């Protein structure tokens, strides 16, 4: 292989000052798979709010600048480390997570990939191990949702939010969703029963008027909505599942939980949860595969952008200007 063939395009986060310091490089060395890893030719890389948080250096355990950005992708296995057990065949298309996804090539640990569903493109499979897995984990093993119960979904026009609305409706729940006014029609089309503006000053009162109390709150916003989440969850039986903090981290005290806000608060980081409870995560993936087979989980329809536009996409995501799943094509 010539020197030129060993180089690739990638987006490099040069500082922790946000997406403005994310820059395209054309001369990055192609990575080499380490122990237990595959080398992936990236077909599409998913864009997530965690990428924005990492770009500002406030994602717990995230990479330190400078680094190749991105962590979710789908693509073709082109090499495997010698110690990968029962390796998938070269040429298999997989979706998974790993450092440096905003590039033409990346490595993924063999335990962190799934085959792309039959008949789906790489881009259509994005979200399987992150957005949909997070939404399903929040609703089912952690949220313990039952038919007829009420779910509150914040940021319902986003990747996890859309999956959550879709899944909650499938499992027979009533869905109260929030989104900016321009995105209400999108969320309503997903099946949400009510769509509200999360910035309205009387949000808690309106949710309580509509529901009398919420069984499960999917909390991804953080500081700006957390007080509302505690206020609208049903006393003692309501579950607040926290998996994001887009507006900053919120605080909850023992005083809140004992004397004023009686909700059950449960945290979720899908990667850490999967590592801590591998059997439960395997069951979750089996449930997702069954949902795909039954047509409940359809192929994704991400908006795909050239790799060089990654900084603009992250900036728009940070400013709340996007809807649905977005992806980068490193070959465009």
Tab-separated table of C-alpha atoms in Angstrom:
chain	number	residue	atom	x	y	z
A	1	UNK	CA	0.000	0.000	0.000
A	2	UNK	CA	1.444	3.390	-0.972
A	3	UNK	CA	1.803	6.235	1.497
A	4	UNK	CA	-1.081	8.117	-0.149
A	5	UNK	CA	-3.360	5.085	0.222
A	6	UNK	CA	-2.647	5.027	3.952
A	7	UNK	CA	-3.950	8.592	4.396
A	8	UNK	CA	-7.576	9.619	4.806
A	9	UNK	CA	-9.941	12.529	5.346
A	10	UNK	CA	-11.159	13.218	8.873
A	11	UNK	CA	-12.699	15.961	10.985
A	12	UNK	CA	-10.353	17.064	13.761
A	13	UNK	CA	-11.569	18.853	16.885
A	14	UNK	CA	-8.694	21.238	17.578
A	15	UNK	CA	-9.886	22.789	20.847
A	16	UNK	CA	-12.735	22.666	23.345
A	17	UNK	CA	-14.351	25.837	22.034
A	18	UNK	CA	-17.147	24.084	20.202
A	19	UNK	CA	-17.952	23.130	16.598
A	20	UNK	CA	-16.238	26.258	15.231
A	21	UNK	CA	-12.884	24.568	15.893
A	22	UNK	CA	-13.784	21.361	14.058
A	23	UNK	CA	-11.717	21.276	10.862
A	24	UNK	CA	-11.299	18.968	7.876
A	25	UNK	CA	-7.918	17.279	7.441
A	26	UNK	CA	-6.984	15.286	4.343
A	27	UNK	CA	-3.725	13.726	5.499
A	28	UNK	CA	-4.605	11.715	8.604
A	29	UNK	CA	-3.056	8.244	8.920
A	30	UNK	CA	-5.482	5.375	8.472
A	31	UNK	CA	-5.984	3.659	11.866
A	32	UNK	CA	-4.791	0.122	12.558
A	33	UNK	CA	-7.123	-2.244	14.444
A	34	UNK	CA	-5.967	-3.005	17.966
A	35	UNK	CA	-6.759	-6.016	20.113
A	36	UNK	CA	-10.311	-7.236	19.485
A	37	UNK	CA	-11.024	-4.561	16.878
A	38	UNK	CA	-12.248	-4.310	13.306
A	39	UNK	CA	-11.098	-1.723	10.791
A	40	UNK	CA	-14.201	-0.145	9.247
A	41	UNK	CA	-14.509	1.698	5.946
A	42	UNK	CA	-17.071	4.256	7.096
A	43	UNK	CA	-20.131	4.566	4.899
A	44	UNK	CA	-22.036	7.010	7.107
A	45	UNK	CA	-21.311	8.589	10.488
A	46	UNK	CA	-24.076	9.595	12.860
A	47	UNK	CA	-24.218	13.070	14.393
A	48	UNK	CA	-25.307	13.210	18.047
A	49	UNK	CA	-25.616	15.888	20.707
A	50	UNK	CA	-22.830	14.134	22.593
A	51	UNK	CA	-20.552	15.256	19.740
A	52	UNK	CA	-21.422	18.855	20.601
A	53	UNK	CA	-20.741	18.243	24.293
A	54	UNK	CA	-17.401	16.629	23.464
A	55	UNK	CA	-16.475	19.600	21.276
A	56	UNK	CA	-16.803	21.791	24.366
A	57	UNK	CA	-14.945	19.412	26.637
A	58	UNK	CA	-17.890	18.845	28.988
A	59	UNK	CA	-18.765	15.239	28.131
A	60	UNK	CA	-17.741	13.027	31.048
A	61	UNK	CA	-14.945	10.711	29.935
A	62	UNK	CA	-14.858	12.245	26.456
A	63	UNK	CA	-11.703	12.736	24.376
A	64	UNK	CA	-9.354	15.663	24.885
A	65	UNK	CA	-8.510	17.941	21.975
A	66	UNK	CA	-7.077	17.532	19.480
A	67	UNK	CA	-8.930	14.379	18.427
A	68	UNK	CA	-10.765	12.866	15.473
A	69	UNK	CA	-14.417	13.622	16.173
A	70	UNK	CA	-17.448	11.360	16.028
A	71	UNK	CA	-18.240	8.037	17.681
A	72	UNK	CA	-21.167	6.438	15.792
A	73	UNK	CA	-20.901	4.970	12.308
A	74	UNK	CA	-21.850	2.210	9.926
A	75	UNK	CA	-19.668	0.734	7.263
A	76	UNK	CA	-17.783	-2.238	5.850
A	77	UNK	CA	-15.351	-4.443	7.746
A	78	UNK	CA	-12.067	-4.345	5.787
A	79	UNK	CA	-9.705	-5.874	8.378
A	80	UNK	CA	-9.780	-7.550	11.773
A	81	UNK	CA	-7.268	-7.977	14.543
A	82	UNK	CA	-5.939	-11.553	14.822
A	83	UNK	CA	-7.495	-12.046	18.262
A	84	UNK	CA	-11.104	-11.243	17.326
A	85	UNK	CA	-13.137	-14.258	18.385
A	86	UNK	CA	-15.529	-15.670	15.761
A	87	UNK	CA	-14.959	-12.666	13.489
A	88	UNK	CA	-17.551	-11.498	11.019
A	89	UNK	CA	-16.526	-11.966	7.400
A	90	UNK	CA	-14.607	-9.197	5.670
A	91	UNK	CA	-17.069	-7.173	3.624
A	92	UNK	CA	-19.822	-7.428	6.252
A	93	UNK	CA	-21.530	-4.108	6.879
A	94	UNK	CA	-21.910	-3.263	10.554
A	95	UNK	CA	-23.172	-0.410	12.709
A	96	UNK	CA	-21.613	0.472	16.032
A	97	UNK	CA	-19.572	2.883	18.109
A	98	UNK	CA	-15.914	3.761	18.442
A	99	UNK	CA	-13.629	6.780	18.551
A	100	UNK	CA	-12.989	8.786	15.384
A	101	UNK	CA	-16.155	8.126	13.378
A	102	UNK	CA	-15.983	11.388	11.388
A	103	UNK	CA	-13.406	9.896	9.049
A	104	UNK	CA	-13.109	7.597	6.055
A	105	UNK	CA	-11.804	4.772	8.259
A	106	UNK	CA	-12.156	4.012	11.957
A	107	UNK	CA	-11.782	1.098	14.349
A	108	UNK	CA	-14.563	-0.502	16.396
A	109	UNK	CA	-14.286	-3.183	19.042
A	110	UNK	CA	-15.910	-6.387	17.852
A	111	UNK	CA	-18.221	-6.378	20.894
A	112	UNK	CA	-19.599	-2.962	19.915
A	113	UNK	CA	-20.941	-3.750	16.430
A	114	UNK	CA	-24.069	-5.281	14.955
A	115	UNK	CA	-24.620	-6.335	11.347
A	116	UNK	CA	-26.563	-3.786	9.331
A	117	UNK	CA	-30.107	-5.201	8.929
A	118	UNK	CA	-30.672	-7.020	5.645
A	119	UNK	CA	-31.715	-4.684	2.864
A	120	UNK	CA	-30.725	-1.526	4.768
A	121	UNK	CA	-28.027	0.927	3.762
A	122	UNK	CA	-25.305	2.021	6.163
A	123	UNK	CA	-27.035	5.380	6.685
A	124	UNK	CA	-30.421	3.745	7.313
A	125	UNK	CA	-28.944	1.689	10.165
A	126	UNK	CA	-27.545	4.663	12.086
A	127	UNK	CA	-29.275	5.065	15.422
A	128	UNK	CA	-29.710	1.336	16.023
A	129	UNK	CA	-27.126	1.047	18.804
A	130	UNK	CA	-27.572	4.590	20.145
A	131	UNK	CA	-30.852	6.411	19.484
A	132	UNK	CA	-33.228	3.457	19.376
A	133	UNK	CA	-31.344	1.471	22.011
A	134	UNK	CA	-31.418	4.474	24.364
A	135	UNK	CA	-35.115	5.107	23.764
A	136	UNK	CA	-36.033	1.448	24.269
A	137	UNK	CA	-33.890	1.093	27.413
A	138	UNK	CA	-35.401	4.253	28.867
A	139	UNK	CA	-38.947	3.077	28.194
A	140	UNK	CA	-38.746	-0.632	28.978
A	141	UNK	CA	-36.145	-1.976	31.437
A	142	UNK	CA	-35.711	1.373	33.217
A	143	UNK	CA	-39.034	3.098	32.572
A	144	UNK	CA	-41.136	-0.071	32.993
A	145	UNK	CA	-43.778	1.388	30.693
A	146	UNK	CA	-47.180	-0.304	30.589
A	147	UNK	CA	-50.071	0.096	28.131
A	148	UNK	CA	-52.300	3.006	29.083
A	149	UNK	CA	-49.594	4.881	30.974
A	150	UNK	CA	-48.406	8.373	30.038
A	151	UNK	CA	-44.912	9.238	28.812
A	152	UNK	CA	-43.378	12.708	28.570
A	153	UNK	CA	-40.719	12.973	25.840
A	154	UNK	CA	-38.589	16.109	25.660
A	155	UNK	CA	-36.831	17.148	22.424
A	156	UNK	CA	-39.146	14.814	20.558
A	157	UNK	CA	-38.006	15.966	17.106
A	158	UNK	CA	-34.459	14.709	17.711
A	159	UNK	CA	-33.011	11.262	17.031
A	160	UNK	CA	-33.736	9.684	20.423
A	161	UNK	CA	-36.941	11.696	20.784
A	162	UNK	CA	-38.461	10.450	17.542
A	163	UNK	CA	-37.555	6.860	18.398
A	164	UNK	CA	-39.074	7.293	21.872
A	165	UNK	CA	-42.369	8.646	20.534
A	166	UNK	CA	-42.575	5.802	18.011
A	167	UNK	CA	-41.800	3.130	20.609
A	168	UNK	CA	-44.003	4.558	23.347
A	169	UNK	CA	-46.978	4.553	20.992
A	170	UNK	CA	-46.166	0.984	19.927
A	171	UNK	CA	-46.219	-0.164	23.545
A	172	UNK	CA	-49.594	1.456	24.138
A	173	UNK	CA	-48.629	4.617	26.006
A	174	UNK	CA	-50.092	8.075	25.725
A	175	UNK	CA	-47.358	10.495	24.620
A	176	UNK	CA	-46.925	14.096	25.678
A	177	UNK	CA	-44.029	15.562	23.691
A	178	UNK	CA	-42.112	18.829	23.598
A	179	UNK	CA	-40.472	20.491	20.618
A	180	UNK	CA	-39.984	23.976	19.231
A	181	UNK	CA	-43.142	25.247	17.470
A	182	UNK	CA	-41.633	24.816	13.994
A	183	UNK	CA	-41.243	21.083	14.651
A	184	UNK	CA	-44.692	20.365	16.112
A	185	UNK	CA	-46.098	18.950	12.876
A	186	UNK	CA	-43.161	16.511	12.600
A	187	UNK	CA	-43.714	15.228	16.126
A	188	UNK	CA	-47.484	15.054	15.730
A	189	UNK	CA	-47.018	12.932	12.618
A	190	UNK	CA	-45.034	10.428	14.702
A	191	UNK	CA	-48.109	9.805	16.816
A	192	UNK	CA	-47.672	12.106	19.819
A	193	UNK	CA	-51.004	12.852	21.492
A	194	UNK	CA	-49.981	16.354	22.561
A	195	UNK	CA	-47.019	18.499	21.491
A	196	UNK	CA	-45.971	21.452	23.661
A	197	UNK	CA	-43.285	24.120	23.551
A	198	UNK	CA	-40.840	23.241	26.338
A	199	UNK	CA	-40.037	26.948	26.784
A	200	UNK	CA	-43.555	27.965	27.757
A	201	UNK	CA	-43.510	29.333	31.324
A	202	UNK	CA	-46.492	27.259	32.450
A	203	UNK	CA	-45.201	23.961	31.074
A	204	UNK	CA	-45.550	21.995	34.295
A	205	UNK	CA	-49.067	23.280	34.929
A	206	UNK	CA	-50.136	22.468	31.365
A	207	UNK	CA	-48.740	18.928	31.537
A	208	UNK	CA	-50.505	18.323	34.837
A	209	UNK	CA	-53.729	19.724	33.378
A	210	UNK	CA	-53.483	17.321	30.441
A	211	UNK	CA	-52.397	14.237	32.386
A	212	UNK	CA	-52.928	14.587	36.119
A	213	UNK	CA	-49.372	13.244	36.424
A	214	UNK	CA	-46.902	11.420	34.184
A	215	UNK	CA	-45.811	7.809	34.641
A	216	UNK	CA	-42.490	8.051	32.779
A	217	UNK	CA	-40.468	11.171	31.934
A	218	UNK	CA	-37.666	10.823	29.373
A	219	UNK	CA	-35.353	13.636	30.478
A	220	UNK	CA	-32.692	14.672	27.972
A	221	UNK	CA	-32.624	18.455	28.434
A	222	UNK	CA	-31.325	18.799	31.977
A	223	UNK	CA	-31.190	22.085	33.835
A	224	UNK	CA	-33.888	23.883	31.835
A	225	UNK	CA	-36.552	21.194	32.351
A	226	UNK	CA	-35.523	19.086	35.340
A	227	UNK	CA	-37.673	20.941	37.882
A	228	UNK	CA	-40.657	20.453	35.584
A	229	UNK	CA	-39.831	16.748	35.233
A	230	UNK	CA	-39.905	16.257	39.011
A	231	UNK	CA	-43.083	18.315	39.332
A	232	UNK	CA	-45.121	16.397	36.738
A	233	UNK	CA	-44.029	12.841	37.588
A	234	UNK	CA	-46.617	10.975	39.627
A	235	UNK	CA	-45.718	10.938	43.345
A	236	UNK	CA	-43.761	7.797	44.323
A	237	UNK	CA	-44.651	5.797	41.196
A	238	UNK	CA	-43.469	8.258	38.520
A	239	UNK	CA	-40.112	7.447	36.912
A	240	UNK	CA	-37.778	10.153	35.593
A	241	UNK	CA	-35.206	8.565	33.268
A	242	UNK	CA	-32.266	10.934	32.790
A	243	UNK	CA	-30.116	10.272	29.714
A	244	UNK	CA	-29.031	13.745	28.632
A	245	UNK	CA	-28.306	17.285	29.780
A	246	UNK	CA	-28.377	19.430	26.658
A	247	UNK	CA	-28.994	22.629	28.638
A	248	UNK	CA	-26.550	21.799	31.432
A	249	UNK	CA	-26.576	19.575	34.473
A	250	UNK	CA	-29.305	19.900	37.102
A	251	UNK	CA	-29.119	19.176	40.814
A	252	UNK	CA	-31.474	17.097	42.935
A	253	UNK	CA	-31.247	16.925	46.714
A	254	UNK	CA	-32.330	14.466	49.361
A	255	UNK	CA	-34.688	17.188	50.577
A	256	UNK	CA	-36.359	17.190	47.156
A	257	UNK	CA	-36.793	13.432	47.124
A	258	UNK	CA	-37.969	13.103	50.729
A	259	UNK	CA	-40.171	16.131	51.237
A	260	UNK	CA	-41.227	17.759	47.963
A	261	UNK	CA	-40.546	15.718	44.806
A	262	UNK	CA	-41.294	12.042	45.277
A	263	UNK	CA	-40.395	10.780	41.811
A	264	UNK	CA	-38.028	7.892	41.172
A	265	UNK	CA	-34.960	9.272	39.349
A	266	UNK	CA	-32.926	6.831	37.237
A	267	UNK	CA	-29.844	7.613	35.162
A	268	UNK	CA	-29.022	6.063	31.789
A	269	UNK	CA	-25.867	6.119	29.683
A	270	UNK	CA	-26.456	3.421	27.095
A	271	UNK	CA	-22.787	2.464	26.757
A	272	UNK	CA	-22.208	2.206	30.506
A	273	UNK	CA	-25.502	0.379	31.009
A	274	UNK	CA	-24.593	-2.128	28.304
A	275	UNK	CA	-21.189	-2.735	29.891
A	276	UNK	CA	-22.661	-3.131	33.393
A	277	UNK	CA	-25.614	-5.325	32.385
A	278	UNK	CA	-24.545	-7.282	29.273
A	279	UNK	CA	-27.347	-9.832	29.564
A	280	UNK	CA	-30.006	-7.098	29.755
A	281	UNK	CA	-28.393	-5.284	26.825
A	282	UNK	CA	-28.402	-8.494	24.776
A	283	UNK	CA	-32.126	-8.853	25.508
A	284	UNK	CA	-32.630	-5.239	24.425
A	285	UNK	CA	-30.855	-5.833	21.110
A	286	UNK	CA	-32.939	-8.969	20.549
A	287	UNK	CA	-36.073	-6.896	21.131
A	288	UNK	CA	-34.861	-4.298	18.629
A	289	UNK	CA	-34.204	-7.020	16.054
A	290	UNK	CA	-37.739	-8.340	16.598
A	291	UNK	CA	-39.131	-4.831	16.129
A	292	UNK	CA	-37.194	-4.556	12.861
A	293	UNK	CA	-38.480	-7.945	11.662
A	294	UNK	CA	-42.076	-6.900	12.424
A	295	UNK	CA	-41.685	-3.572	10.661
A	296	UNK	CA	-42.189	-1.572	13.849
A	297	UNK	CA	-38.670	-0.171	13.560
A	298	UNK	CA	-38.318	0.990	9.946
A	299	UNK	CA	-35.085	1.926	8.131
A	300	UNK	CA	-33.883	5.351	9.196
A	301	UNK	CA	-34.082	8.385	6.935
A	302	UNK	CA	-31.184	10.564	8.084
A	303	UNK	CA	-30.276	13.800	6.376
A	304	UNK	CA	-26.830	13.109	4.894
A	305	UNK	CA	-24.180	15.805	4.497
A	306	UNK	CA	-20.643	15.848	3.083
A	307	UNK	CA	-17.963	15.388	5.735
A	308	UNK	CA	-16.703	18.953	5.286
A	309	UNK	CA	-20.074	20.317	6.424
A	310	UNK	CA	-19.794	18.550	9.774
A	311	UNK	CA	-18.973	21.737	11.720
A	312	UNK	CA	-22.092	23.447	10.345
A	313	UNK	CA	-24.286	20.447	11.192
A	314	UNK	CA	-22.993	20.352	14.784
A	315	UNK	CA	-23.515	24.092	15.160
A	316	UNK	CA	-27.108	23.795	13.935
A	317	UNK	CA	-27.685	20.865	16.299
A	318	UNK	CA	-26.316	22.883	19.221
A	319	UNK	CA	-28.621	25.775	18.342
A	320	UNK	CA	-31.709	23.546	18.101
A	321	UNK	CA	-32.134	24.087	14.363
A	322	UNK	CA	-32.167	20.417	13.329
A	323	UNK	CA	-34.847	17.753	13.270
A	324	UNK	CA	-34.422	13.998	13.155
A	325	UNK	CA	-31.199	12.102	12.511
A	326	UNK	CA	-28.262	13.666	10.675
A	327	UNK	CA	-25.272	11.871	9.190
A	328	UNK	CA	-21.968	12.640	7.465
A	329	UNK	CA	-20.691	10.916	4.317
A	330	UNK	CA	-16.871	10.864	4.512
A	331	UNK	CA	-16.549	10.109	0.813
A	332	UNK	CA	-18.407	13.242	-0.346
